[in-house]
PDB file of C-alpha atoms in Angstrom:
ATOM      1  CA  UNK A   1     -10.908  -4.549  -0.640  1.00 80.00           C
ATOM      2  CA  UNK A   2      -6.924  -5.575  -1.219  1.00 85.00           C
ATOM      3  CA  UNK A   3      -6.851  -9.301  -0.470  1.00 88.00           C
ATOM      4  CA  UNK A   4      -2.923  -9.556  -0.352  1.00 92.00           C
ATOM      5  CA  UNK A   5       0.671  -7.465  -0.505  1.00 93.00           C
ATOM      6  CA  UNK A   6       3.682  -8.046  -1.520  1.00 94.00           C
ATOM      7  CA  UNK A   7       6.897  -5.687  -1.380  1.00 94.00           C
ATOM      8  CA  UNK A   8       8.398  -6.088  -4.684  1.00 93.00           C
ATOM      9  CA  UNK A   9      11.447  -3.689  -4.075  1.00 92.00           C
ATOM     10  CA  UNK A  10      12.305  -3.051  -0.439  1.00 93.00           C
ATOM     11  CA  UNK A  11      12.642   0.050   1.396  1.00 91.00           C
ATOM     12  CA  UNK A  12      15.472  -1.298   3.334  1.00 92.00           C
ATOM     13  CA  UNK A  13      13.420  -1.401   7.075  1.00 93.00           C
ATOM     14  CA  UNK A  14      11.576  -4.622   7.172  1.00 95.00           C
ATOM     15  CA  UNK A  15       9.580  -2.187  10.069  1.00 95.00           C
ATOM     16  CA  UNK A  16       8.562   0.227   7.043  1.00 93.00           C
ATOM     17  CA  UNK A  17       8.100  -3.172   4.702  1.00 94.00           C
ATOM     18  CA  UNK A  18       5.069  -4.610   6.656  1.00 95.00           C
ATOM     19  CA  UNK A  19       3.715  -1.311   8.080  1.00 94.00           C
ATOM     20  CA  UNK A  20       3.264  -0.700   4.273  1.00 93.00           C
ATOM     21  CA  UNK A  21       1.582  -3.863   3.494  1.00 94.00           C
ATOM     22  CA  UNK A  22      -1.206  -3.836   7.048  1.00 95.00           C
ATOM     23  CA  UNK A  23      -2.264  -0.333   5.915  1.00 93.00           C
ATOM     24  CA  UNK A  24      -3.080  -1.367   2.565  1.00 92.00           C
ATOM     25  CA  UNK A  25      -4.492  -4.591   3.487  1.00 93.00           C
ATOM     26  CA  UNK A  26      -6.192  -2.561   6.165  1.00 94.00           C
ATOM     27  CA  UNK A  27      -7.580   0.467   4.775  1.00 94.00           C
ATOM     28  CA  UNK A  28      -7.472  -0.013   1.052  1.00 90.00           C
ATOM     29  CA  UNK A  29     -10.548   0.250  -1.007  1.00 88.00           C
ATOM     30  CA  UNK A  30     -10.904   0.168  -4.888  1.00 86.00           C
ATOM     31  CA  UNK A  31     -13.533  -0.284  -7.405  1.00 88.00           C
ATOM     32  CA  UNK A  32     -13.851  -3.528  -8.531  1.00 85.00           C
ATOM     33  CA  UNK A  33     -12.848  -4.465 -11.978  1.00 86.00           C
ATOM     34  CA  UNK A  34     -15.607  -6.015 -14.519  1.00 91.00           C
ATOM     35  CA  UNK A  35     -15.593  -8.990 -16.448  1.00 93.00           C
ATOM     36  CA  UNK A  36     -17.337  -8.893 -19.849  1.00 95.00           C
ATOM     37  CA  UNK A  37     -20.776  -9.378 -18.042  1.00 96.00           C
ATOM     38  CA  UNK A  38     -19.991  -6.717 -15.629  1.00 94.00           C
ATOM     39  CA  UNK A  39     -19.524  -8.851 -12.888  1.00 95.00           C
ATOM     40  CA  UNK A  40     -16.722  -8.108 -10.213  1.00 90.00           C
ATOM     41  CA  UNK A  41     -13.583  -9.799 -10.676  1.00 91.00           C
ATOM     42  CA  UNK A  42      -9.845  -9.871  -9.161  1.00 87.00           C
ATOM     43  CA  UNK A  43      -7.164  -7.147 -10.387  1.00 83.00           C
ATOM     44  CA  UNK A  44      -3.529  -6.258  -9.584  1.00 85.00           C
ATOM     45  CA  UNK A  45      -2.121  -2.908  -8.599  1.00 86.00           C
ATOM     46  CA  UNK A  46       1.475  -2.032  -8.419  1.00 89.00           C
ATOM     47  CA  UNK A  47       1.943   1.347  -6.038  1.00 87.00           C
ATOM     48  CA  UNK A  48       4.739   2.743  -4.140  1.00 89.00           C
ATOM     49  CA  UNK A  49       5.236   3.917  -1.123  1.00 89.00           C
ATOM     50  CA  UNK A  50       7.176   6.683   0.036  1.00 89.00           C
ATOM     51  CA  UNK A  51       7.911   7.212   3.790  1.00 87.00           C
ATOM     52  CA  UNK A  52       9.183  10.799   5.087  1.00 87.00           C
ATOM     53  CA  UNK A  53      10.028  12.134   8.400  1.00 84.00           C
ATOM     54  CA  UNK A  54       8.331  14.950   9.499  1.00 89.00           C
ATOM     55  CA  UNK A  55      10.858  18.160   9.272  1.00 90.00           C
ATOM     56  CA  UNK A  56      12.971  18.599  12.861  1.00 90.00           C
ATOM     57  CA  UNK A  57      11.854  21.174  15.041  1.00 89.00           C
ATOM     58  CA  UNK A  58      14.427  24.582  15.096  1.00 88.00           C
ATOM     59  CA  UNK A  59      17.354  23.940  17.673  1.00 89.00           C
ATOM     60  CA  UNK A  60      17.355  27.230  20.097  1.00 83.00           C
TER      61      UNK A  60
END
């Protein structure tokens, strides 16, 4: 599971900031990495985020 987030470069909507964070912290899920006894241990991930608006409808 993700245990923490941080936004290291902002998208410039503090709204699109921490909706981006509670997802991950939410609904991420990785596989755990080993230690030299194959043991699960802590990691980092960096990933972005890109947020897109769905395309307008056709004006009539």
């Amino acid at each position: 599971m993700v245990s923490d987030c941080e936004v290291i470069e902002s998208s410039g909507a503090l709204i699109l900031d921490t909706t981006a964070c509670s997802l991950f912290l939410r609904r991420g899920r990785f596989t755990a990495a080993l230690d030299a006894d194959g043991n699960a241990t802590q990691d980092w991930v960096e990933h972005g985020v890109i947020w897109e608006l769905p395309p307008s409808p056709p004006v009539k």
